[in-house]
XYZ file of C-alpha atoms in Angstrom:
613
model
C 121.295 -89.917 54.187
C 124.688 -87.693 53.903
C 124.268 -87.663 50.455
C 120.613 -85.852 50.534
C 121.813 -83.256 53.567
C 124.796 -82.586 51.529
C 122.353 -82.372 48.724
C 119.831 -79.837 50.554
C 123.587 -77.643 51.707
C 124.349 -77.120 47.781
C 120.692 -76.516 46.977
C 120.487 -73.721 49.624
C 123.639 -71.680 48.374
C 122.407 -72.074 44.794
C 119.405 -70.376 45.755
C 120.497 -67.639 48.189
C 119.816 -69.324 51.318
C 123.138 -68.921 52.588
C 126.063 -66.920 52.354
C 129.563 -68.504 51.591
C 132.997 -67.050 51.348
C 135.037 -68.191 48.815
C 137.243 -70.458 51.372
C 133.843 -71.675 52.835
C 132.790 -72.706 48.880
C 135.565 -74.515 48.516
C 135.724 -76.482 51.854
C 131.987 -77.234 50.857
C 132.694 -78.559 47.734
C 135.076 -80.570 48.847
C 133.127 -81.886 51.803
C 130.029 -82.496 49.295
C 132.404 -84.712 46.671
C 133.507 -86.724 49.859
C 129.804 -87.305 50.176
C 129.274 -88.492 47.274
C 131.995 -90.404 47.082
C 130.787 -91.872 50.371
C 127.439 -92.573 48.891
C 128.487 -94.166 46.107
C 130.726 -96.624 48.152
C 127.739 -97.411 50.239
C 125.221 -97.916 47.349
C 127.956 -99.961 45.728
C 128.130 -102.309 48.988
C 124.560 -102.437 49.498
C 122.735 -105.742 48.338
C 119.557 -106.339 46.947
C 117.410 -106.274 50.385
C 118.672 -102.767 50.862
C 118.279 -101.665 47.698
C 114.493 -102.579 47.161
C 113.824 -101.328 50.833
C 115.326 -97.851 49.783
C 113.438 -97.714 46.651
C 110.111 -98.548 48.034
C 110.921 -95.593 50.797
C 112.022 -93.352 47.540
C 108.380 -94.755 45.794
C 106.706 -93.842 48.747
C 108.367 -90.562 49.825
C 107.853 -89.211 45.718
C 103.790 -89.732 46.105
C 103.890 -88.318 49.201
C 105.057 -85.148 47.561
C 103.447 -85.242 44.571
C 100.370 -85.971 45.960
C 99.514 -84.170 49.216
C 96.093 -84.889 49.230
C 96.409 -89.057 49.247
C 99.416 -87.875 51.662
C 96.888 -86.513 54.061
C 94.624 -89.282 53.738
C 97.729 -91.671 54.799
C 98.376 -89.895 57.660
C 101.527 -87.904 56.719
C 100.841 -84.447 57.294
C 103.926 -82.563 56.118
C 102.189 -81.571 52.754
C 99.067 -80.467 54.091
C 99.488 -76.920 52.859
C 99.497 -78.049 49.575
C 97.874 -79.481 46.339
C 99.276 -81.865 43.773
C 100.909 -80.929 41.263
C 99.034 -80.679 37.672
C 100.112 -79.834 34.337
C 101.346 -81.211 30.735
C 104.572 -80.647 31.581
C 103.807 -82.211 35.419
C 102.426 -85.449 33.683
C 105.884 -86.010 31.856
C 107.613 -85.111 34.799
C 105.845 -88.050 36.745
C 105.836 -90.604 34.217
C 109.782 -90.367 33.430
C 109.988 -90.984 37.226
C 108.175 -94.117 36.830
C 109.919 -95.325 33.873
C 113.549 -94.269 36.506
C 111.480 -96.134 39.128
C 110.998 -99.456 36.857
C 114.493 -99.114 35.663
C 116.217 -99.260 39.336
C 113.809 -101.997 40.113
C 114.557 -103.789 37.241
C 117.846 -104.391 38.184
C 117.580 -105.832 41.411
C 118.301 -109.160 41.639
C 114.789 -110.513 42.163
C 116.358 -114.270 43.342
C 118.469 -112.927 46.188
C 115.660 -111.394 47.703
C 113.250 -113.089 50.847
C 109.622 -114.254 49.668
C 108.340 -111.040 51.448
C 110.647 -108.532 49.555
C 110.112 -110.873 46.276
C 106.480 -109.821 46.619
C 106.618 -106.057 47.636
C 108.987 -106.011 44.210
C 106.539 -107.538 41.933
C 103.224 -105.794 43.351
C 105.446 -102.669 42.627
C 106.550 -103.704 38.911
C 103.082 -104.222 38.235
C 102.087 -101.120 39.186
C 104.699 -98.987 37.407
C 103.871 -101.170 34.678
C 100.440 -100.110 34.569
C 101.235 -96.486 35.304
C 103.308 -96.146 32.393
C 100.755 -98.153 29.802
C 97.565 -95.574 30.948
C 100.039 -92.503 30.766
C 100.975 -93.718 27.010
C 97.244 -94.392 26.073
C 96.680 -90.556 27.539
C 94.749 -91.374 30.647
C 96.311 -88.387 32.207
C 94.169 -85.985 29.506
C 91.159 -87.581 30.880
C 91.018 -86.183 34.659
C 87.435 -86.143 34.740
C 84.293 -88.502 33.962
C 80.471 -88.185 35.378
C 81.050 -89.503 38.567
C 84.606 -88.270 40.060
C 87.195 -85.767 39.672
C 88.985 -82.913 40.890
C 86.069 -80.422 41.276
C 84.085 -83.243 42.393
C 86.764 -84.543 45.152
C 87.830 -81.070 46.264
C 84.639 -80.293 48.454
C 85.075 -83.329 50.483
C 88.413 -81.711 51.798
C 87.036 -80.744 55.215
C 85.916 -84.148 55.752
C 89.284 -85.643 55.729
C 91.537 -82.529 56.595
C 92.720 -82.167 60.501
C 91.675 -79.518 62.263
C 92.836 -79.547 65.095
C 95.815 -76.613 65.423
C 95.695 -73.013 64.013
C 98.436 -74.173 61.660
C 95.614 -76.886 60.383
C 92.992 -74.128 59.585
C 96.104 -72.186 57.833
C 97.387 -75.305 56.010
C 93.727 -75.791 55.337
C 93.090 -71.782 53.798
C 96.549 -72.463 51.481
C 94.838 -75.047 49.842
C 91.754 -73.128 49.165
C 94.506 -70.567 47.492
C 95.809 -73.245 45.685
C 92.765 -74.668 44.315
C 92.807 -71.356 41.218
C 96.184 -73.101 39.867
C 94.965 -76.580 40.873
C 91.967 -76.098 39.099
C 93.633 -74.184 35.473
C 96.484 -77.594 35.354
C 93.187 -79.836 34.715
C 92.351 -77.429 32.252
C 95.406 -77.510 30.760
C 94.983 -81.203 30.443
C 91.443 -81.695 29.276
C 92.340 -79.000 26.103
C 95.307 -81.055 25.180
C 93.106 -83.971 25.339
C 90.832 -82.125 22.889
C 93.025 -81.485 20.511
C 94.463 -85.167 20.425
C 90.442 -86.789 20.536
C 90.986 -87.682 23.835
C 87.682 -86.736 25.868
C 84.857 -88.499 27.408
C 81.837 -89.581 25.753
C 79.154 -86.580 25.494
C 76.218 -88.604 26.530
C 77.535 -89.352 30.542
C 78.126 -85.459 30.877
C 74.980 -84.975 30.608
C 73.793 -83.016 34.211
C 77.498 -82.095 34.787
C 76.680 -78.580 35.786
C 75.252 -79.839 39.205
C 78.900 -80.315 40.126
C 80.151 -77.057 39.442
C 77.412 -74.795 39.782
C 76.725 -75.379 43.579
C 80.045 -73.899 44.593
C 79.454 -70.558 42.440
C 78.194 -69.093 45.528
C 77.975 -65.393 46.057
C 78.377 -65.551 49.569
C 81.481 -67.296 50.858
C 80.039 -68.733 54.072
C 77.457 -70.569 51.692
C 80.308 -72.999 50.505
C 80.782 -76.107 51.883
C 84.490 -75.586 52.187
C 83.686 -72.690 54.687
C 81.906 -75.576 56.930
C 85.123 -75.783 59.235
C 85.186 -72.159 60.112
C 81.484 -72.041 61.359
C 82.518 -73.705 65.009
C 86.547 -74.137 65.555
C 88.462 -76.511 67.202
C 89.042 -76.266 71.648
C 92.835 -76.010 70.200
C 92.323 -73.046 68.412
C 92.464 -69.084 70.177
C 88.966 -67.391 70.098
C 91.731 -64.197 69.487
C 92.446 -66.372 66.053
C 89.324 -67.134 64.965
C 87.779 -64.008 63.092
C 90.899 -63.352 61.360
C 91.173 -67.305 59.275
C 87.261 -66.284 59.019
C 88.083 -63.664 57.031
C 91.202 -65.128 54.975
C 89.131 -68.209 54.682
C 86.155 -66.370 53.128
C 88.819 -64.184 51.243
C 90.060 -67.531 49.648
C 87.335 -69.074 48.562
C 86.140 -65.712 46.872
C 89.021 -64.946 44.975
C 90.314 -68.446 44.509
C 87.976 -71.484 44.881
C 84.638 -69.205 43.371
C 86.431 -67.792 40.168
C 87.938 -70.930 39.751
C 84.650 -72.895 39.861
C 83.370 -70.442 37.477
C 86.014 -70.366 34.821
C 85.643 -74.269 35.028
C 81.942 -74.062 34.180
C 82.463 -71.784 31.532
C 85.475 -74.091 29.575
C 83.233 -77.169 30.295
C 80.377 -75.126 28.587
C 82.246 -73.429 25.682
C 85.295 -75.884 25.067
C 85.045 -79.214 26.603
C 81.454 -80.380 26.602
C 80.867 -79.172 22.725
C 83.811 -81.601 21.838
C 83.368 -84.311 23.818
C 82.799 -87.626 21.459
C 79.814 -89.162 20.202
C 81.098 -92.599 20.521
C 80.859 -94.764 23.644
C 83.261 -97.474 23.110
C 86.935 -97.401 24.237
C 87.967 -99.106 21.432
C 86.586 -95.954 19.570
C 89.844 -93.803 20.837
C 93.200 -93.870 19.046
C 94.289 -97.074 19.657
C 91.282 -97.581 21.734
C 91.239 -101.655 21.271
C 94.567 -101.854 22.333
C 94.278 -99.857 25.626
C 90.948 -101.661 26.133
C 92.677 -105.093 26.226
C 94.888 -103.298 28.527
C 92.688 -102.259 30.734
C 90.912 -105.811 30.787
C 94.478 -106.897 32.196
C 94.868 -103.990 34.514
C 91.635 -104.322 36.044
C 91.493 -108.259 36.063
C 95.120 -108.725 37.187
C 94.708 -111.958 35.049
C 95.408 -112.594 31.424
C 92.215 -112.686 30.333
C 90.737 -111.268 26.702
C 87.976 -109.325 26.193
C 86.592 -112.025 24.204
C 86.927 -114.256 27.246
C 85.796 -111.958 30.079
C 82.450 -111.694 27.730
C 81.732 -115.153 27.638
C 82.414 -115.422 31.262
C 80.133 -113.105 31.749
C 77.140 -114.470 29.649
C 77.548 -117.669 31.175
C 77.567 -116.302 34.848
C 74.396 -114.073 33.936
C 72.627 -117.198 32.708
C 73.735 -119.189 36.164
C 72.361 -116.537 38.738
C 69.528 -116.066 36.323
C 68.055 -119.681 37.377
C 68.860 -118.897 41.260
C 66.459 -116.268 40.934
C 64.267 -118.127 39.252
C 64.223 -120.790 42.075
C 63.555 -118.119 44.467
C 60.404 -116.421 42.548
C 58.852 -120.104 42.641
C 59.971 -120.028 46.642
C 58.025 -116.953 47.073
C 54.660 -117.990 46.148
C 54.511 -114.757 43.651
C 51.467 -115.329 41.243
C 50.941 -113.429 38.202
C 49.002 -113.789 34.573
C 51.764 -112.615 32.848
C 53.907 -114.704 30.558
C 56.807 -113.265 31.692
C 57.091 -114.682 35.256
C 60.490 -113.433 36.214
C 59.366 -109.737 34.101
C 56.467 -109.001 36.049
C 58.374 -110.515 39.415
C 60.865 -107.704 38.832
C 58.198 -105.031 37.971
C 56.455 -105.749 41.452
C 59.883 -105.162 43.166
C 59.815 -101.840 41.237
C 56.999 -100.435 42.248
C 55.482 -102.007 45.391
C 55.346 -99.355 48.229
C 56.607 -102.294 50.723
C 59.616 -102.628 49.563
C 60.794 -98.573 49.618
C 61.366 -96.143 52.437
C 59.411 -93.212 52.475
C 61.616 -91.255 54.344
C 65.415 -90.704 54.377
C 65.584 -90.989 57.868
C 63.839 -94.180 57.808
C 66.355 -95.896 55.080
C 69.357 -94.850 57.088
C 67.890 -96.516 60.573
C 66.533 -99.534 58.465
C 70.459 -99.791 57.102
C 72.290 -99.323 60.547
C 70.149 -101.866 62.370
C 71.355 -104.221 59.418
C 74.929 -103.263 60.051
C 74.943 -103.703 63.685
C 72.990 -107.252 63.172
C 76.290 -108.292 60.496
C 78.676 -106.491 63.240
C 77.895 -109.099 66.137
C 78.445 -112.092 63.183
C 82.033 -111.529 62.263
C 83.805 -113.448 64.914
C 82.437 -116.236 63.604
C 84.274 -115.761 59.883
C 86.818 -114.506 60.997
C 90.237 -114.959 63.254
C 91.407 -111.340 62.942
C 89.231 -108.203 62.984
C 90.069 -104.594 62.202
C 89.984 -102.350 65.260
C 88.877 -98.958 62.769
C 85.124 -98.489 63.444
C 83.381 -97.577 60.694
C 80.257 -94.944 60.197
C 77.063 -94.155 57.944
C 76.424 -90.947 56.150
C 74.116 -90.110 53.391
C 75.559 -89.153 49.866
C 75.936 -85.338 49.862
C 73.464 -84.025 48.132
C 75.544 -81.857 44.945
C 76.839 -85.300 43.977
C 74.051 -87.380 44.966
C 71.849 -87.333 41.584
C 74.670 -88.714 39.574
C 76.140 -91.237 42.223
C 74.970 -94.964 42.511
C 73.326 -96.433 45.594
C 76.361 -96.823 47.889
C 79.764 -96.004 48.658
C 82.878 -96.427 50.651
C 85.528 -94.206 51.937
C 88.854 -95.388 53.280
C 89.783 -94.727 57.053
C 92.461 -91.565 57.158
C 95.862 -93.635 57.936
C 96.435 -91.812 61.311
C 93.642 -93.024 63.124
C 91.646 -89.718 63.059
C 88.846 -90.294 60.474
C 86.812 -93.657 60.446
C 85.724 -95.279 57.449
C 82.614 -94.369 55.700
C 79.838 -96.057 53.785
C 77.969 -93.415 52.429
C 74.202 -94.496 51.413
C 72.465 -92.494 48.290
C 69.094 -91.187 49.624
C 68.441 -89.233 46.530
C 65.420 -90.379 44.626
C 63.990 -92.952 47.202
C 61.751 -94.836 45.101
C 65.187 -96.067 43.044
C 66.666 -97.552 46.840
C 65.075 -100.704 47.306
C 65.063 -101.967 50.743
C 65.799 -105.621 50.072
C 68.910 -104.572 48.133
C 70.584 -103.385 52.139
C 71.457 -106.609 53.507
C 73.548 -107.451 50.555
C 74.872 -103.707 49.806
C 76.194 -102.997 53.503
C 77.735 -106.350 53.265
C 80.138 -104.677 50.191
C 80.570 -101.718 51.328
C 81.138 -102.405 55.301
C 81.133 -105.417 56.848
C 82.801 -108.036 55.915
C 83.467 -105.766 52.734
C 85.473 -103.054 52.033
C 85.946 -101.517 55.405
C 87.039 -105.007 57.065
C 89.306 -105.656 54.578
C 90.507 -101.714 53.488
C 91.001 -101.140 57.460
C 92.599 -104.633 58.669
C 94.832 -103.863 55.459
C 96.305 -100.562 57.304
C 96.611 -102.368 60.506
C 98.688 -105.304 59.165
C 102.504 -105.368 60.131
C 105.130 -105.846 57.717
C 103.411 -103.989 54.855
C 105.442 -100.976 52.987
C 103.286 -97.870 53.076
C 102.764 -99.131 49.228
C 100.741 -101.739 50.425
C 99.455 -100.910 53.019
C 97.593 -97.916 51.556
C 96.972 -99.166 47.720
C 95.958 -102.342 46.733
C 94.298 -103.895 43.484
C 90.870 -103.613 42.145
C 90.355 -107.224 41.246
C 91.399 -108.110 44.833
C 89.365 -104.825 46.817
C 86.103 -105.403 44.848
C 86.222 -109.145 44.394
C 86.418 -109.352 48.228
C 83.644 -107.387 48.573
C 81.467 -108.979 46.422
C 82.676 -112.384 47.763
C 81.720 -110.605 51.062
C 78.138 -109.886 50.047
C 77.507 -114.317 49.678
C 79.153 -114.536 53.509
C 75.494 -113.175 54.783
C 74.255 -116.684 54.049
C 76.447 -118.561 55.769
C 75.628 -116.016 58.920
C 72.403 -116.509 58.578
C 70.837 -113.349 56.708
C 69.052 -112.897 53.260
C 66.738 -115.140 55.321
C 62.916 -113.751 53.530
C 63.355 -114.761 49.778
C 62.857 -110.544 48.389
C 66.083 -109.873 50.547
C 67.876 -113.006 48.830
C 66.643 -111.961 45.859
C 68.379 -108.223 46.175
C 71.823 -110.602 46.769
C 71.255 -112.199 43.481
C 70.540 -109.070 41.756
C 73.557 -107.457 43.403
C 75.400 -110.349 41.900
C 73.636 -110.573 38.586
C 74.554 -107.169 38.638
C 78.061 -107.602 38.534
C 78.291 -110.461 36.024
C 75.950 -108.476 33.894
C 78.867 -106.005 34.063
C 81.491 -108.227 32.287
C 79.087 -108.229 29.330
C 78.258 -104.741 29.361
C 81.670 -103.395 29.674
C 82.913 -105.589 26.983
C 80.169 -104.956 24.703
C 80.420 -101.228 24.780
C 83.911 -101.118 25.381
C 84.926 -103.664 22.339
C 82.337 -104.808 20.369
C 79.898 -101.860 19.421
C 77.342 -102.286 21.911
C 75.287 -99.036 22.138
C 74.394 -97.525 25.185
C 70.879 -98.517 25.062
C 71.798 -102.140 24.477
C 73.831 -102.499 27.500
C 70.608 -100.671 29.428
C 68.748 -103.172 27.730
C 70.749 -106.324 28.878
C 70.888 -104.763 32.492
C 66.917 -104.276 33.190
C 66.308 -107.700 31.520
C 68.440 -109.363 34.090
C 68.357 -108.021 37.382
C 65.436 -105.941 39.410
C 67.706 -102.867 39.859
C 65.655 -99.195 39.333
C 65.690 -97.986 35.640
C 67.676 -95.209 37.064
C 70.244 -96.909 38.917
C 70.493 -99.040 35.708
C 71.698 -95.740 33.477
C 73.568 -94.453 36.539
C 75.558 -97.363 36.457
C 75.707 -97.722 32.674
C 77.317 -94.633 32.029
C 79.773 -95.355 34.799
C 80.931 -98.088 32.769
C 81.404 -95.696 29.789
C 82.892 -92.967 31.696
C 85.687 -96.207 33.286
C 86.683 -98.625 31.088
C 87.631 -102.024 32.177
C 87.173 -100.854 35.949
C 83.347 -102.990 36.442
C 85.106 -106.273 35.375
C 87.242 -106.477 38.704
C 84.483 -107.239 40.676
C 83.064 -110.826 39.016
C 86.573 -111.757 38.310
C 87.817 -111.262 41.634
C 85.171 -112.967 43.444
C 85.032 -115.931 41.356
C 88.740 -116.216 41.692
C 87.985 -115.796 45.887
C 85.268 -118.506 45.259
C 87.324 -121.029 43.314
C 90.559 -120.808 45.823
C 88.018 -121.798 48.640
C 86.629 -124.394 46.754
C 89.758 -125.590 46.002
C 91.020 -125.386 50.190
C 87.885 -126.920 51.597
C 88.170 -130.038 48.776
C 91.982 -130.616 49.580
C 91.452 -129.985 53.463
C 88.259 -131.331 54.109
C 87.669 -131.689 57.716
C 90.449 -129.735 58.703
C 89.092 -126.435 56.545
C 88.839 -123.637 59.022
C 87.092 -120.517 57.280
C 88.073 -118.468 59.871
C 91.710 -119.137 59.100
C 90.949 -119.240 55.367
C 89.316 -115.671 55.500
C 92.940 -114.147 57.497
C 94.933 -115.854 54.936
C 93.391 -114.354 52.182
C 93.747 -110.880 53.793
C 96.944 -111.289 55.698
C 98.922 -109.870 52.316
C 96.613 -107.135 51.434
C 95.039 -106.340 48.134
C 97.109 -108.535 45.750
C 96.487 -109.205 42.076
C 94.397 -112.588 41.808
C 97.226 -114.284 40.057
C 99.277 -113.507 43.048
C 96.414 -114.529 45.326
C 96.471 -117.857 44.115
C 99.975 -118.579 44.337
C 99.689 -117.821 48.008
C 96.437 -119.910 48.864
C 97.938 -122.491 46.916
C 101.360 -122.193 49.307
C 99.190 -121.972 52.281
C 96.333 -124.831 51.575
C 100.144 -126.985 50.925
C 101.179 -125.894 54.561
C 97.582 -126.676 56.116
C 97.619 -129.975 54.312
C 101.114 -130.661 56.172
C 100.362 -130.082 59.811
């Protein structure tokens, strides 16, 4: 602590922020090389405990400054005037802090350290690992895909920014001013990644304009960022209001607007034009390398590409004769030779099974949610006290976003979590696809498990606000097979939609692979898809050119569920009786998102202590 005020003292005379005289300098420097010499001594004499504890803080405090938007959404408002930083010379900048981060963690002595501090220090290696591997493939040169991105993310900033103060609608107006240099850094990055062969694949940006042309708006108080300004805060002076009006409506015409439209126009001229033909990963310089890394990042197990296919193809063909099972259940008759064909094509386009209104899906979706709300206490010991809400997509993302989403809970309490429902294109939003999708993306999914994360003690900040894919969407999906056991997917279209949801997934580890590493084409994996589940043609590409646009990401899902599946499995056969789900489901979650390979060394520790009492 000296050592960084003494620190701040020498940075402030450097830069003119105080005045010294020449005495003064030299008592200073004297009193700052006792500091360090202080510092030293105390580094020297602290032991491994303290040193991994100060690192994680330094881990922490580094994000929090280098990204002030994630800060925000943590809860740590100190940064809220300001965007991250981006640029070539930003993207170095970070990554030789991670490689100083892995170093200094590297030499802790991992042995001396508790189990708790053994864990926060591997779950950090990994992801410093990781870091470092994406920024050496050139991840950072791809900042965009079809579905998310800055200019994408930047509109949602009144839905997660306090307003609450006059310095919040100021902090808030800075970052519209910011957004011009935010906005020219991605740029920066996206041309280097041209001239290295580092962009997307043309075909997903097809329809990209939607997402920039929206907020070229000729009149300010048209954008959506001027949303706050239109009713203010009881906090905030009506003798304050017309003047961030007007420095509001001044930024987002001179900043946000231009910037907007000098994005569109290097998309149009520069990026789009020399964006790849190919699909495949493995298609980019050293593109079957950083796929198999990306198998392993995503996964958190070491698995091959090879072997995540056949995992797939074997999982497809399993769920494939549950659904079978259920189309003889349901007493469907047809004359066609394809049974399970012509099943699917009646889900598709039978009026009974679609809303005809938005406002009619939403309502049909909450009253499932508040049905699953009053069956948690019976899976579960430990609930999150976070509520959580439903919104519709917003409509200038909407067309290129799947059926459902989550957002996080803001980590100060002040904004719930969200699952946001897509109620574009109605006929492609089955109804019996709701039980199974609100059980991902709320309850007992994501938000139980996202929001009980940021309420568990004894987490760092590292934990408690990141986590691992494999674990976060392997819950979820995991999550989505808990309705039977509380009694819904109870008509056989509804349990249907739950096998789809899963075929879905599996169906992913195929997909992914194929295009990814062995030369599928796009239409092939569309193919593969409509043969096997009964999702809408257009949530099939939707989700297809995700894939393309995020390597590796889809396979977390299967692989973490079946992992989830296969640890129970494992608890109930070695406990028998004595298997308590409720405690199973807290034990699972009591560590936060963990890779799997981690997760099993804990269940395996815990079903051990169970076994014992």
């Amino acid at each position: 602590m000296l050592l960084w005020q003494g620190a701040r003292l020498a940075n402030a005379a450097a830069h003119g922020g105080m005045s010294l005289s020449p005495s003064r300098n030299v008592m200073l420097k004297k009193t700052l090389a006792l500091l360090f010499v202080i510092a030293l001594s105390t580094a020297a004499l602290a032991g491994p405990s303290e040193s991994l504890e100060k690192l994680l803080d330094d881990v922490w405090q580094w994000r929090m400054q280098e990204w002030p938007q994630y800060a925000t959404r943590t809860g740590d408002h100190r940064y809220n005037d300001r965007l991250g930083k981006v640029s070539l010379a930003d993207a170095d900048r970070a990554a030789k802090q991670d490689a100083e981060f892995l170093e200094q963690l590297r030499a802790i002595d991992r042995d001396a350290l508790s189990k708790e501090l053994r864990l926060e220090r591997d779950l950090l290696e990994r992801e410093l690992t990781d870091s470092l591997a994406d920024y050496a493939a050139g991840q950072h040169l791809l900042p965009i895909n079809n579905r998310s991105g800055f200019h994408i993310q930047f509109p949602e900033l009144p839905d997660w920014s306090p307003f609450d103060t006059v310095k919040d609608y100021e902090n808030y107006i800075a970052r519209l001013r910011a957004f011009a240099a935010y906005t020219d850094g991605h740029i920066e990055l996206m041309r280097e990644g041209v001239q290295r062969g580092l962009t997307v694949p043309a075909i997903i940006m097809e329809g990209y304009e939607s997402s920039i042309d929206s907020h070229v708006v000729d009149d300010p108080t048209e954008s959506l960022l001027y949303k706050p300004f239109k009713k203010f805060a009881v906090g905030v002076p009506e003798s304050e209001h017309e003047r961030l009006r007007r420095e509001a409506r001044e930024a987002i015409a001179q900043s946000v607007v231009p910037a907007y439209r000098r994005f569109g126009v290097f998309m149009a001229d520069e990026y789009v034009p020399n964006c790849r033909s190919s699909i495949g990963a493995s298609a980019l310089p050293g593109g079957r390398d950083f796929y198999r890394h990306c198998v392993r990042k995503f996964t958190t197990l070491d698995m091959t590409p090879e072997e995540v296919h056949r995992v797939g193809l074997a999982e497809v063909a399993r769920i494939r004769r549950e659904m079978e099972d259920i189309i003889d259940r349901s007493g469907f008759e047809t004359d066609e030779e394809d049974r399970f064909a012509a099943f699917v094509e009646h889900l598709r386009t039978s009026p009974q099974f679609y809303a005809e209104t938005d406002t009619e899906l939403m309502a049909y979706t909450a009253a499932i949610l508040k049905r699953i709300d009053g069956e948690l206490p019976s899976l579960f010991g430990r609930l999150p006290r976070m509520p959580y809400g439903l919104k519709p997509v917003p409509d200038y993302i909407a067309p290129k976003t799947t059926f459902a989403y989550y957002q996080s809970p803001q980590g100060d309490g002040t904004v719930a979590g969200f699952f946001f429902l897509n109620t574009y294109d109605l006929k492609a939003r089955p109804k019996y696809m709701i039980e199974a999708l609100s059980m991902h993306e709320a309850v007992p999914g994501h938000h139980l498990q996202i929001a009980l994360q940021q309420e568990l003690d004894g987490l760092s900040p590292l934990r408690k606000y990141g986590g691992f894919t494999a674990f976060v969407e392997g819950w979820a999906l995991y999550a989505e097979r808990l309705g039977l056991e509380a009694g819904f997917y109870e008509d056989p279209y509804s349990d249907f939609g739950r096998l789809t949801m899963e075929i879905w997934r599996a169906a992913r580890l195929v997909v992914d692979t194929g295009m990814h590493y062995k030369g599928w084409s796009r239409q092939q994996a569309i193919d593969y898809m409509a043969d096997n589940s009964a999702m809408s043609l257009h949530e099939i590409r939707s989700e297809v050119d995700r894939y393309i646009g995020w390597p590796g990401q889809a396979l977390a899902y299967k692989t973490g569920e079946l992992k989830i599946r296969e640890l129970r499995e494992l608890a109930e056969e070695k406990l028998g009786d004595r298997f308590d789900v409720r405690a199973f489901h807290d034990a699972v979650l009591v560590n936060g998102a963990v890779p799997l390979v981690t997760l099993e060394e804990l269940i395996r520790e815990w079903i051990d202590e169970q076994a014992a009492l």
